[in-house]
CSV table of C-alpha atoms and ligand atoms in Angstrom, one decimal:
chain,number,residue,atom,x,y,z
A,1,UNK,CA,-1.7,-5.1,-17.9
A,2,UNK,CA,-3.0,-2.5,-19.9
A,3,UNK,CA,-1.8,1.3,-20.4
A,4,UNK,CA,-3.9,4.1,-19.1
A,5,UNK,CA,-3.3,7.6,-20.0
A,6,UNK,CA,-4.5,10.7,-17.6
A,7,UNK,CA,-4.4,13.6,-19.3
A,8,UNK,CA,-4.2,17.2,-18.2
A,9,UNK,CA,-4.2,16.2,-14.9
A,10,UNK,CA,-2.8,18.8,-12.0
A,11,UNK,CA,-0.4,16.9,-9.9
A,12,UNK,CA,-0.5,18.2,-6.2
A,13,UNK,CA,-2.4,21.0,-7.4
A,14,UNK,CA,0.4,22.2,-10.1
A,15,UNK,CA,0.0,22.9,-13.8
A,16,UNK,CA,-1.8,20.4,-16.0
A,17,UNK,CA,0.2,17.2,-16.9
A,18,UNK,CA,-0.1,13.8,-18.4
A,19,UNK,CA,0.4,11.0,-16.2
A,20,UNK,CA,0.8,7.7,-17.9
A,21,UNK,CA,0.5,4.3,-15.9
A,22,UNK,CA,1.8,1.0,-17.7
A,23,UNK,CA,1.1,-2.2,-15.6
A,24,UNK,CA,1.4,-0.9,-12.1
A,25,UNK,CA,3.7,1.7,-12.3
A,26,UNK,CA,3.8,5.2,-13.3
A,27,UNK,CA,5.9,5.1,-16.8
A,28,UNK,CA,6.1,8.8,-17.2
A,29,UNK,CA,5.2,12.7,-16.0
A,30,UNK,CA,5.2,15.4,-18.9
A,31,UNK,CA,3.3,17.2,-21.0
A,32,UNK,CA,2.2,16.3,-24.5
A,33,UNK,CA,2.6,12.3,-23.6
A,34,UNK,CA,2.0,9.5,-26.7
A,35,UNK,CA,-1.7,7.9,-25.8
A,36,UNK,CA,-0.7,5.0,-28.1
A,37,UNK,CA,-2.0,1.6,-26.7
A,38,UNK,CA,-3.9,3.7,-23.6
A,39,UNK,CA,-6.8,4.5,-21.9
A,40,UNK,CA,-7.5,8.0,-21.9
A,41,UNK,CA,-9.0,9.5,-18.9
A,42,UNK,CA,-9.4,13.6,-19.8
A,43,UNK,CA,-8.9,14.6,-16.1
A,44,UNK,CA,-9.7,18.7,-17.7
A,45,UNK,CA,-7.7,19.9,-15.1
A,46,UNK,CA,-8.9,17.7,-11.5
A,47,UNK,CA,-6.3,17.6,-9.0
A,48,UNK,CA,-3.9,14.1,-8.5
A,49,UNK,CA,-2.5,12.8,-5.8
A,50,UNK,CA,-0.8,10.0,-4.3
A,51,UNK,CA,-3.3,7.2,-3.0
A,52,UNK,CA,-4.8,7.9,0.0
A,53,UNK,CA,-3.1,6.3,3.7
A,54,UNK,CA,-5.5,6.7,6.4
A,55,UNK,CA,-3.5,5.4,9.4
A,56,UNK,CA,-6.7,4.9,11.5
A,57,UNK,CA,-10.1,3.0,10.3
A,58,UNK,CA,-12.5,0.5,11.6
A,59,UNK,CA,-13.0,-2.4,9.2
A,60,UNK,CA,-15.0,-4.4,11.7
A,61,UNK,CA,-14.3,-7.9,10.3
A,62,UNK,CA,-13.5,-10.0,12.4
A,63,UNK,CA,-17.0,-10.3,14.1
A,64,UNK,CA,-19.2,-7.0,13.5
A,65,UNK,CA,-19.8,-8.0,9.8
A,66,UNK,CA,-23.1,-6.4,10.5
A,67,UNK,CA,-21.0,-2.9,10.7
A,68,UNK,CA,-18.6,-3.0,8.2
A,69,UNK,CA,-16.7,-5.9,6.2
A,70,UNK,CA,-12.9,-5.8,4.7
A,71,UNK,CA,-14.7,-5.9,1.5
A,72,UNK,CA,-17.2,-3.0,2.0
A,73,UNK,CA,-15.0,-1.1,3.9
A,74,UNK,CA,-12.2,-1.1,1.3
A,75,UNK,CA,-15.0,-0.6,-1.0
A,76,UNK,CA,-15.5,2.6,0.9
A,77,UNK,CA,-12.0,3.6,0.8
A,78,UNK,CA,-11.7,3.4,-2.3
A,79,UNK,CA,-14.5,5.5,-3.1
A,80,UNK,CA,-13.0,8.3,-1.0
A,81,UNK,CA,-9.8,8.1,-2.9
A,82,UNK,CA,-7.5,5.6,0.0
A,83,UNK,CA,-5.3,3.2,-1.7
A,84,UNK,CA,-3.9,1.2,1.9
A,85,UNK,CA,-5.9,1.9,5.5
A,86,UNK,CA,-4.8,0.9,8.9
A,87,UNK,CA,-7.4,-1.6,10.5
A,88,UNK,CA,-7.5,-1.3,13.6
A,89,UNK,CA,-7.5,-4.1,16.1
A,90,UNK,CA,-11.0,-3.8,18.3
A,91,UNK,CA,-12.5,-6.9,16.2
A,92,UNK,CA,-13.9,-9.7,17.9
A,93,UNK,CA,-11.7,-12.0,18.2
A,94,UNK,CA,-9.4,-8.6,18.5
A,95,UNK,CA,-6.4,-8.9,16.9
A,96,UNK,CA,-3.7,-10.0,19.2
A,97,UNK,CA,-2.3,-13.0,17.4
A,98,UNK,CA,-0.7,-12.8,14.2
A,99,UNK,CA,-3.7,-15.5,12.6
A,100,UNK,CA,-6.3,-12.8,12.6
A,101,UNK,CA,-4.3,-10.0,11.5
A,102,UNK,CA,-2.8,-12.0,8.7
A,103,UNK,CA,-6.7,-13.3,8.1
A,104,UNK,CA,-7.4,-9.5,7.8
A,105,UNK,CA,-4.6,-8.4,5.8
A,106,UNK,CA,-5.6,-11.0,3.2
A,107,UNK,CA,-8.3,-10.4,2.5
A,108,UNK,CA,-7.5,-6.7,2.1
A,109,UNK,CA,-5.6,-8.3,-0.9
A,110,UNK,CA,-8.0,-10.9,-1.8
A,111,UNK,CA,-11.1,-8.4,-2.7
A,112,UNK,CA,-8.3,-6.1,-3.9
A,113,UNK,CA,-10.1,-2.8,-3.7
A,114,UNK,CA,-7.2,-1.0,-1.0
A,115,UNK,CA,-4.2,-3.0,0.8
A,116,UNK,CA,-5.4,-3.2,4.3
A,117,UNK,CA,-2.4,-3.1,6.7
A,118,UNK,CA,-3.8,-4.5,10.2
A,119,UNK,CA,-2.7,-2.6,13.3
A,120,UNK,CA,-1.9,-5.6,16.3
A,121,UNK,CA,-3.4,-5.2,19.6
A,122,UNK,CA,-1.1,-3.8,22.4
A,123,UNK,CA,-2.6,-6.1,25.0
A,124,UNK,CA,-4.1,-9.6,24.8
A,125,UNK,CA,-7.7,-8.1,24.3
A,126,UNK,CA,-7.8,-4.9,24.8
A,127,UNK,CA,-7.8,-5.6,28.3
A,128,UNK,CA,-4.8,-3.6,29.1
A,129,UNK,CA,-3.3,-6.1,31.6
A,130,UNK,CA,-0.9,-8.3,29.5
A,131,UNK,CA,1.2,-7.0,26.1
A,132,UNK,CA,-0.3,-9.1,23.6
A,133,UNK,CA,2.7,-11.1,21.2
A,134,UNK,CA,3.5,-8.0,19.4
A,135,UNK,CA,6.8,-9.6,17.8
A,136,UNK,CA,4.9,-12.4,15.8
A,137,UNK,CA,2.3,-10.3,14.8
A,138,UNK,CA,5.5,-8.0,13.3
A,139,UNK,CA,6.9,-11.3,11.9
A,140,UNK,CA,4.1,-12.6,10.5
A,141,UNK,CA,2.3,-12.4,6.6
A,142,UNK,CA,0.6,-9.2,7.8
A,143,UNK,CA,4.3,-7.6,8.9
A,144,UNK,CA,2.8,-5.5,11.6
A,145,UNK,CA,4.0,-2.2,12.3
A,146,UNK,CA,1.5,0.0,14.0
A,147,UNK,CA,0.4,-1.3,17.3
A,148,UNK,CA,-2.6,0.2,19.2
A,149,UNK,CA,-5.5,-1.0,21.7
A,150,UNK,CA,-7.9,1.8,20.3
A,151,UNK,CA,-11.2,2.4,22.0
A,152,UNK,CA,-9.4,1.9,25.0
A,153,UNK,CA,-6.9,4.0,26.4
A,154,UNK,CA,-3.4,1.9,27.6
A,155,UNK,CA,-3.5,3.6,30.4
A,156,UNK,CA,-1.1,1.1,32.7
A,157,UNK,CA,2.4,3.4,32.7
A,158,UNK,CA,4.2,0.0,33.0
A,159,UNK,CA,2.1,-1.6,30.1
A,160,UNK,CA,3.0,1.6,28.3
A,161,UNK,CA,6.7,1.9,29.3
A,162,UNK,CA,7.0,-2.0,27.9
A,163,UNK,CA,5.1,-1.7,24.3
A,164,UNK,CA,7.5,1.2,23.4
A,165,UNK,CA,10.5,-0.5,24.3
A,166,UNK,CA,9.3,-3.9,22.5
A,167,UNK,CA,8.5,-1.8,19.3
A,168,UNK,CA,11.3,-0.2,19.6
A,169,UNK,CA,13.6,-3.1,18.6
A,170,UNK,CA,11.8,-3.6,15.2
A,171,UNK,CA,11.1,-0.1,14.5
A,172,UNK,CA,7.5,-0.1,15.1
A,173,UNK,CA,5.4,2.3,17.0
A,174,UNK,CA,2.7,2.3,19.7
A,175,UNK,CA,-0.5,4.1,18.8
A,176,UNK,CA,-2.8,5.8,21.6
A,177,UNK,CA,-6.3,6.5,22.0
A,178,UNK,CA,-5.4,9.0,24.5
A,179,UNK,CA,-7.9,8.8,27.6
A,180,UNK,CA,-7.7,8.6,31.0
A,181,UNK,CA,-10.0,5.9,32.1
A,182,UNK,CA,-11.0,7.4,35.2
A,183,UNK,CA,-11.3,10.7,34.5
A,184,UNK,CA,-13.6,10.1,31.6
A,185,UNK,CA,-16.1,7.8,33.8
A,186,UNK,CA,-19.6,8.1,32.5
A,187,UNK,CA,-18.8,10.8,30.0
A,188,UNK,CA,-21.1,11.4,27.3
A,189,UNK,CA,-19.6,14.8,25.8
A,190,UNK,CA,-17.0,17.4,25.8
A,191,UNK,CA,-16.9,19.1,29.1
A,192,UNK,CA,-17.7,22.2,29.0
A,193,UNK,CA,-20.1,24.9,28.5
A,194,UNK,CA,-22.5,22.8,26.5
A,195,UNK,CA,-22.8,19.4,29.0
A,196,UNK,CA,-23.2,21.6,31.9
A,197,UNK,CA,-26.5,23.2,29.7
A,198,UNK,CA,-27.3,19.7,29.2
A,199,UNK,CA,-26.5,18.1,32.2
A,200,UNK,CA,-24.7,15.5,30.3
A,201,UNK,CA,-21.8,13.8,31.9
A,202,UNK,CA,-18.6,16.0,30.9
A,203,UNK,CA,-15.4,14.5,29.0
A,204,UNK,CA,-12.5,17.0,30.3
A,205,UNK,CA,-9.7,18.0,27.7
A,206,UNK,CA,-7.5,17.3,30.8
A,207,UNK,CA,-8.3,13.3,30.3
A,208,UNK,CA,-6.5,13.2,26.7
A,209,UNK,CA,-3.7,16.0,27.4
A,210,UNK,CA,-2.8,14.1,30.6
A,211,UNK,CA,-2.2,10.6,28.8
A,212,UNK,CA,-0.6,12.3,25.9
A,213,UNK,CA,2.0,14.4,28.2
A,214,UNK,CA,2.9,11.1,30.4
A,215,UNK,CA,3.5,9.3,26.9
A,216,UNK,CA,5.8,11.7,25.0
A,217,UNK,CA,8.0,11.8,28.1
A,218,UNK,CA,7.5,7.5,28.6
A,219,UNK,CA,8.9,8.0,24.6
A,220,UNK,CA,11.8,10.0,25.5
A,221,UNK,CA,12.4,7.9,28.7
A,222,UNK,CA,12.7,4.8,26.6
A,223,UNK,CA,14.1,6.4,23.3
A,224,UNK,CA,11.0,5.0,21.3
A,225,UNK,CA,8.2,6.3,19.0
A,226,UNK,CA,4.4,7.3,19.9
A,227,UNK,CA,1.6,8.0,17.8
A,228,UNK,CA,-1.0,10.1,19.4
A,229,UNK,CA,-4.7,9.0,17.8
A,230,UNK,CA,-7.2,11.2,17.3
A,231,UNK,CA,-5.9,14.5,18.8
A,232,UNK,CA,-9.2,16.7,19.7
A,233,UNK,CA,-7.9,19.8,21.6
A,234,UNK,CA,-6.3,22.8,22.0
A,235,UNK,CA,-4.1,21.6,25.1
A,236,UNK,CA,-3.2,18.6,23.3
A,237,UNK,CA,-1.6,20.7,20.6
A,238,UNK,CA,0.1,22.6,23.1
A,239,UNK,CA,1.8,19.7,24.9
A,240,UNK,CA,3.0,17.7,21.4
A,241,UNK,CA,4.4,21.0,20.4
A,242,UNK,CA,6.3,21.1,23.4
A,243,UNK,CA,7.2,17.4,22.6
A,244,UNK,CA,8.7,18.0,19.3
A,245,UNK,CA,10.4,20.8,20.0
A,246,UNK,CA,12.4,19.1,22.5
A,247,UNK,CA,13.1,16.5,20.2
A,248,UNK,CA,10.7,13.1,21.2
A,249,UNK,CA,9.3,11.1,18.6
A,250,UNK,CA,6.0,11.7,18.6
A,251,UNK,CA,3.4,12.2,15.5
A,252,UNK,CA,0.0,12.9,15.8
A,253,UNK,CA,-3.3,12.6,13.8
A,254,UNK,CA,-6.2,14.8,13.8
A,255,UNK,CA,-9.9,13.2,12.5
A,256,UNK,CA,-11.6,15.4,9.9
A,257,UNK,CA,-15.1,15.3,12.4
A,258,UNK,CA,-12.4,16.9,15.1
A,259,UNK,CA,-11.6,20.0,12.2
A,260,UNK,CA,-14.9,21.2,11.2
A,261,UNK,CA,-17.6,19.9,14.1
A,262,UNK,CA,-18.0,21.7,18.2
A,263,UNK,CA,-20.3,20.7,20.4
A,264,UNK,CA,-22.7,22.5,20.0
A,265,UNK,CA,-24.4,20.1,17.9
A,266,UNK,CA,-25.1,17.9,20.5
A,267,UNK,CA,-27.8,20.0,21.6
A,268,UNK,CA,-29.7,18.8,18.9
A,269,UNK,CA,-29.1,15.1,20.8
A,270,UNK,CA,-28.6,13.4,17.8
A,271,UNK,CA,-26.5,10.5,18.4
A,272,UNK,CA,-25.3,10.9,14.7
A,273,UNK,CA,-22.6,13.5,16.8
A,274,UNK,CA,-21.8,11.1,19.8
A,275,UNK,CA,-17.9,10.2,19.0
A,276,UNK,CA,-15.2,9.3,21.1
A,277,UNK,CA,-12.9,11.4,21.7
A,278,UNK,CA,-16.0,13.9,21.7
A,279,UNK,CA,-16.6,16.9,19.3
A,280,UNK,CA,-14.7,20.0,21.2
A,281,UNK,CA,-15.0,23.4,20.7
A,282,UNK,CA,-14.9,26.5,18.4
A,283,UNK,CA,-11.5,27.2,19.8
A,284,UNK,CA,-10.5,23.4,19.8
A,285,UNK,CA,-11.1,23.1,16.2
A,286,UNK,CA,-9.1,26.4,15.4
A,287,UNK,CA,-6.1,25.3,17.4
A,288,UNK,CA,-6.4,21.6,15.1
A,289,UNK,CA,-6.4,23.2,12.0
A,290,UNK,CA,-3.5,25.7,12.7
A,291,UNK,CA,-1.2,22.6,14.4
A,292,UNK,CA,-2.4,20.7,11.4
A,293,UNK,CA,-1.3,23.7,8.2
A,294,UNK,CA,2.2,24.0,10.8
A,295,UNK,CA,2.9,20.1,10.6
A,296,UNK,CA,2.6,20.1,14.9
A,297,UNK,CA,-0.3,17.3,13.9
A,298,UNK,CA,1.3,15.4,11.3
A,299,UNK,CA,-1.7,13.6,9.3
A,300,UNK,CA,-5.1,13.7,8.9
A,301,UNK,CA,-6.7,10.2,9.7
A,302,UNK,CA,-10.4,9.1,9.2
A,303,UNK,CA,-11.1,6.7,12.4
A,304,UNK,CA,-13.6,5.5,9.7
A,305,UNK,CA,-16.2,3.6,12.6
A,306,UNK,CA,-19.0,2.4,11.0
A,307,UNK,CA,-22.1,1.5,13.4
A,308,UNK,CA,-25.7,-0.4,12.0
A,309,UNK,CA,-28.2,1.9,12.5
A,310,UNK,CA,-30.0,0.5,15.5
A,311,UNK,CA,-26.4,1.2,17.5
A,312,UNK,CA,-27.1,4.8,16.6
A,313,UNK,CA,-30.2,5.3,16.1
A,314,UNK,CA,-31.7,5.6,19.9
A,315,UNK,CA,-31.2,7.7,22.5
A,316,UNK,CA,-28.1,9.7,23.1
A,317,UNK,CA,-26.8,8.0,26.4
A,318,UNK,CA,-27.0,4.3,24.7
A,319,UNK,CA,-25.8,5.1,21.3
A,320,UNK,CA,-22.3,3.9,20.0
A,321,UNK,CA,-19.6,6.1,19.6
A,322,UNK,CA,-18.2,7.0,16.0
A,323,UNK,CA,-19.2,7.9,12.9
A,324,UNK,CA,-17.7,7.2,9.0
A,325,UNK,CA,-15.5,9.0,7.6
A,326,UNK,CA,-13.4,7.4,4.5
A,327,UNK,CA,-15.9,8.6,1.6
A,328,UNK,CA,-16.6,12.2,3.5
A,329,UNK,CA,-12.6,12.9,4.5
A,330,UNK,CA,-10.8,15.0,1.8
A,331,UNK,CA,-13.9,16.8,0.7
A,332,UNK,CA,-14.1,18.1,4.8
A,333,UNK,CA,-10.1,18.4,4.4
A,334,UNK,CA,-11.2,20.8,1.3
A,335,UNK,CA,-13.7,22.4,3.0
A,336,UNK,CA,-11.7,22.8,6.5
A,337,UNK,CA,-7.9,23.2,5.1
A,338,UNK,CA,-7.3,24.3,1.5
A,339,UNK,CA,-11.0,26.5,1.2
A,340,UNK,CA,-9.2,28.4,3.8
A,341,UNK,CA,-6.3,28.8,2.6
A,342,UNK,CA,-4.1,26.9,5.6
A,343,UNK,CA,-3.1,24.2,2.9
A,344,UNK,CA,-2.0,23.9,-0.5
A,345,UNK,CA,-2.9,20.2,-2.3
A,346,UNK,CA,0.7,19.2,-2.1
A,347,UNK,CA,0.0,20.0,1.7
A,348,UNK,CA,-3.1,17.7,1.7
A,349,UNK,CA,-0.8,14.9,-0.1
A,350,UNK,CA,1.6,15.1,2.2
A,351,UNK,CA,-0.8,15.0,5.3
A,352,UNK,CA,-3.1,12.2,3.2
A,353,UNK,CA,-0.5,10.2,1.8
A,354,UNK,CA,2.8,10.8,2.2
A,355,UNK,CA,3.0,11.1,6.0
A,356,UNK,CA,0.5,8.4,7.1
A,357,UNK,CA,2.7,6.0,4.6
A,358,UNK,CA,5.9,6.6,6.0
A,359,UNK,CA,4.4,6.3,9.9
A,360,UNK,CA,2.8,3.3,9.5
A,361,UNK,CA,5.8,2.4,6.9
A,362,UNK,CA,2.8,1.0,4.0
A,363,UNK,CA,5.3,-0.5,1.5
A,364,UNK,CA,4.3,1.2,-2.3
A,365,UNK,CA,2.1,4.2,-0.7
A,366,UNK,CA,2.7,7.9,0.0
A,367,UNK,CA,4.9,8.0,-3.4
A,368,UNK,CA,6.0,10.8,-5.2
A,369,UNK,CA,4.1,11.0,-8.2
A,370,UNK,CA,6.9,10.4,-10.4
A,371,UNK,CA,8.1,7.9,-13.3
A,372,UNK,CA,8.9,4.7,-12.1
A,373,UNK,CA,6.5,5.3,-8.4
A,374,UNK,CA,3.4,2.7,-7.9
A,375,UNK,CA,1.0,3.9,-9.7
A,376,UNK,CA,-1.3,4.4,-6.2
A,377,UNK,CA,-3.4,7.7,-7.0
A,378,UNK,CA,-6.4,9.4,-6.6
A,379,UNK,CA,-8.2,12.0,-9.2
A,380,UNK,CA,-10.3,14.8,-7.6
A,381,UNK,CA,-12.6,17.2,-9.0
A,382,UNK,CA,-11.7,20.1,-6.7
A,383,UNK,CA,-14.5,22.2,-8.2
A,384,UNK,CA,-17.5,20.3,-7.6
A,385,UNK,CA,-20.0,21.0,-4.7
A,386,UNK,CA,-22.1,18.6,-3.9
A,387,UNK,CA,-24.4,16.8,-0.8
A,388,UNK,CA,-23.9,14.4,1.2
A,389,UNK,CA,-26.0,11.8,0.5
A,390,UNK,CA,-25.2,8.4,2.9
A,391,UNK,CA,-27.8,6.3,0.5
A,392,UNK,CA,-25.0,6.6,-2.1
A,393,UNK,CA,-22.1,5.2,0.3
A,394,UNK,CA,-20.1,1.9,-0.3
A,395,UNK,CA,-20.1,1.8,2.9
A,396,UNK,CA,-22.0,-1.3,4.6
A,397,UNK,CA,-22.8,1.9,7.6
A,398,UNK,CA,-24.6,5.2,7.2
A,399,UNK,CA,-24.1,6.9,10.6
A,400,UNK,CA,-22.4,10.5,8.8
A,401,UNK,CA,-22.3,13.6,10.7
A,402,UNK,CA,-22.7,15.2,7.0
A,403,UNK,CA,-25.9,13.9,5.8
A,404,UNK,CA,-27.8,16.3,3.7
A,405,UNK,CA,-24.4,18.9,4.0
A,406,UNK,CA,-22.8,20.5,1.1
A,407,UNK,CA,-19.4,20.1,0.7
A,408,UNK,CA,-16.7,20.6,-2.1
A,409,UNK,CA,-14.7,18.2,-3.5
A,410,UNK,CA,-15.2,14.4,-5.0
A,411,UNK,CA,-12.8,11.9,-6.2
A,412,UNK,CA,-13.8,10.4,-9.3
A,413,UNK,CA,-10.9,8.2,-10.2
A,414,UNK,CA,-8.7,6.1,-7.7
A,415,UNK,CA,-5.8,3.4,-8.8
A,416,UNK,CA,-4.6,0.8,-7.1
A,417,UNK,CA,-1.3,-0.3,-8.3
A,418,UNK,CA,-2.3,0.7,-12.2
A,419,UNK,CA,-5.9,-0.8,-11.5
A,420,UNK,CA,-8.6,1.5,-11.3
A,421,UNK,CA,-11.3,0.6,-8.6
A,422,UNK,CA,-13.2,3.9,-8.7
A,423,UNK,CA,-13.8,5.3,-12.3
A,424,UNK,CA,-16.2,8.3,-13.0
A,425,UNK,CA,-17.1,7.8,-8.9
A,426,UNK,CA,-17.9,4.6,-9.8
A,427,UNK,CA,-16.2,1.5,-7.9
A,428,UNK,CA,-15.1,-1.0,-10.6
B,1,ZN,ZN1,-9.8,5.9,19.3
């Protein structure tokens, strides 16, 4: 494999360096470094960081190849600068057996644009009745880890109490989409100011923080590890604060929709803003950002969900919930967290990459960018502005909340293992 030499390149956002990559591994950090036998790339200054890790996307393949495919969605992540995403398990078949998430992760390597780590269903599918065969999905090819029935709330105590003590034998961890089932019956928004103008059906902060309390304390009961999905309010902050001060293992992930959108938007009943857990407040989003810049929220994850556009593109009470997010993320992270001065771009790498990795224990990703590291990174020009423009996605899905939005920020350079898939924002 061939030499490439990135020069002038400002490592989490320090002073200008060269980074040289030989075969898959970064050979050396310094300044002045020998370009003999490489590929120059003049990075003038851009900002690198360690691959991407986002702990939380929807590839759709198994079965809604019509939304997304492991191919176009890794396409996608690569594009947005992601060198390994999480894949979650709502396909159809789900994955709850270790043939389809071993059938995902390989073909994660097969097309070869971003390893693709499947996350194993808690339950046999989804149906929150029966823990699915967590412990062969963790021994098989795929070497599970992360194990959540996302879209769907576990919200069985006992089903609960069980997953965390089964992961807890291998060291894995039991992610939760956070939502009380009943409480959220109907719901077609945040609850609140907004849905009562509407007279839409209300989605109470109550039905997440009431999940996410019971679990921290089901994790300290059983002496296991939770990761809360997808945290969208204030209280929830509040109550994993309180968590982590007292010690429990929890981590949670915030969505960059969840940092920069309210509800207000809805009023404009464009289903392009109908997400699950819903768009919050001005307050909400305040709180999200702060936990996030003090490390109470410990990533930043995409829940990338891709939908065709005739699941969106109808009226607000029968569109699908989601939206993508893997080519839009670190330019809203810019926008949201460093524009604003709550994070620095070693901050953003260690939310990005470094955290999510070491969760979701991706083997080779969230490295230091150092000699002798995989050479997983990402190259971002920090000082372009630009508009959103879905037409341009890799994405197989165009349903963006940013469409036609300026924001900062675009990775022009990813590399996976030494190989570049995205060069000059092009996807090799
Ligand atoms: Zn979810």
């Amino acid at each position: 494999m061939s030499k490439t030499l990135i020069r002038g390149a400002r490592v989490l956002g320090g002073e200008p360096q060269d980074v040289l990559i030989d075969g898959g591994t970064v050979e050396a950090v310094g300044t002045d470094l020998s370009a003999e036998g490489a590929e120059v790339v003049e990075a003038g200054g851009k900002v690198l960081l360690p691959g991407l890790v986002d702990l939380h996307t929807h590839l759709r393949e198994p079965g809604r190849e019509d939304s997304e495919t492991v191919l176009t969605g890794t396409r996608a992540a690569a594009s947005g600068g992601y060198t390994a995403v999480f894949a979650m398990a709502n396909t159809f078949p789900v994955a709850d057996t270790a043939g389809v998430v071993e059938q995902v992760y390989r073909l994660g390597r097969e097309h070869g644009y971003c390893d693709v780590q499947p996350i194993g269903a808690v339950t046999v599918g989804l149906e929150g009745r029966k823990l699915a065969e967590l412990g062969a999905m963790h021994d098989s090819a795929a070497g599970v880890t992360v194990f959540s029935d996302d879209g769907k709330c576990v919200d069985d105590a006992v089903i609960m109490r069980r997953a965390l003590e089964y992961v807890k034998a291998f060291g894995g961890v039991v992610a939760q989409h956070a939502q009380e089932p009943r409480l959220t019956e109907g719901a077609q928004m945040n609850e609140g100011v907004v849905s009562a103008e509407l007279g839409l059906g209300g989605w109470p902060a109550v039905a997440e923080e009431s999940i996410i309390a019971r679990d921290v304390l089901l994790a300290e009961h059983v002496g296991s590890r939770v990761h809360i999905c997808h945290l969208s309010t204030a209280g929830s902050v509040e109550i994993v604060r309180w968590a982590k001060s007292r010690g429990i293992d929890v981590t949670a992930e915030v969505t960059p929709h969840h940092l920069l959108l309210t509800d207000e938007l809805v009023r404009s009943y464009d289903p392009v803003y109908k997400v699950n857990p819903p768009l919050r407040t001005e307050r909400d989003v305040m709180a999200l950002r702060e936990a996030l810049a003090d490390g109470t929220i410990d990533i930043v994850a995409t829940d990338h969900a891709p939908h065709p556009h005739e699941d969106k593109d109808c009226e607000w009470a029968a569109a699908a919930m989601g939206m993508v997010g893997l080519e839009t993320a670190l330019s809203v992270v810019q926008e949201t967290m460093v524009d604003t001065g709550l994070l620095d771009w070693a901050g953003v790498a260690d939310r990005m990459s470094f955290k999510p990795a070491r969760i979701g224990q991706a083997t080779g990703h969230g490295r230091p960018v150092s000699a002798g590291e995989p050479a997983n990174l990402t190259l971002v020009d920090t000082a372009y502005r630009g508009t959103v423009d879905p037409a341009g996605f890799a994405s197989r899905s165009r349903n963006t909340p940013y469409e036609g939005r300026e924001l900062p920020g675009r990775v022009t350079h990813t590399w996976l293992r030494g190989k570049a898939t995205l060069v000059d924002g092009k996807l090799t």
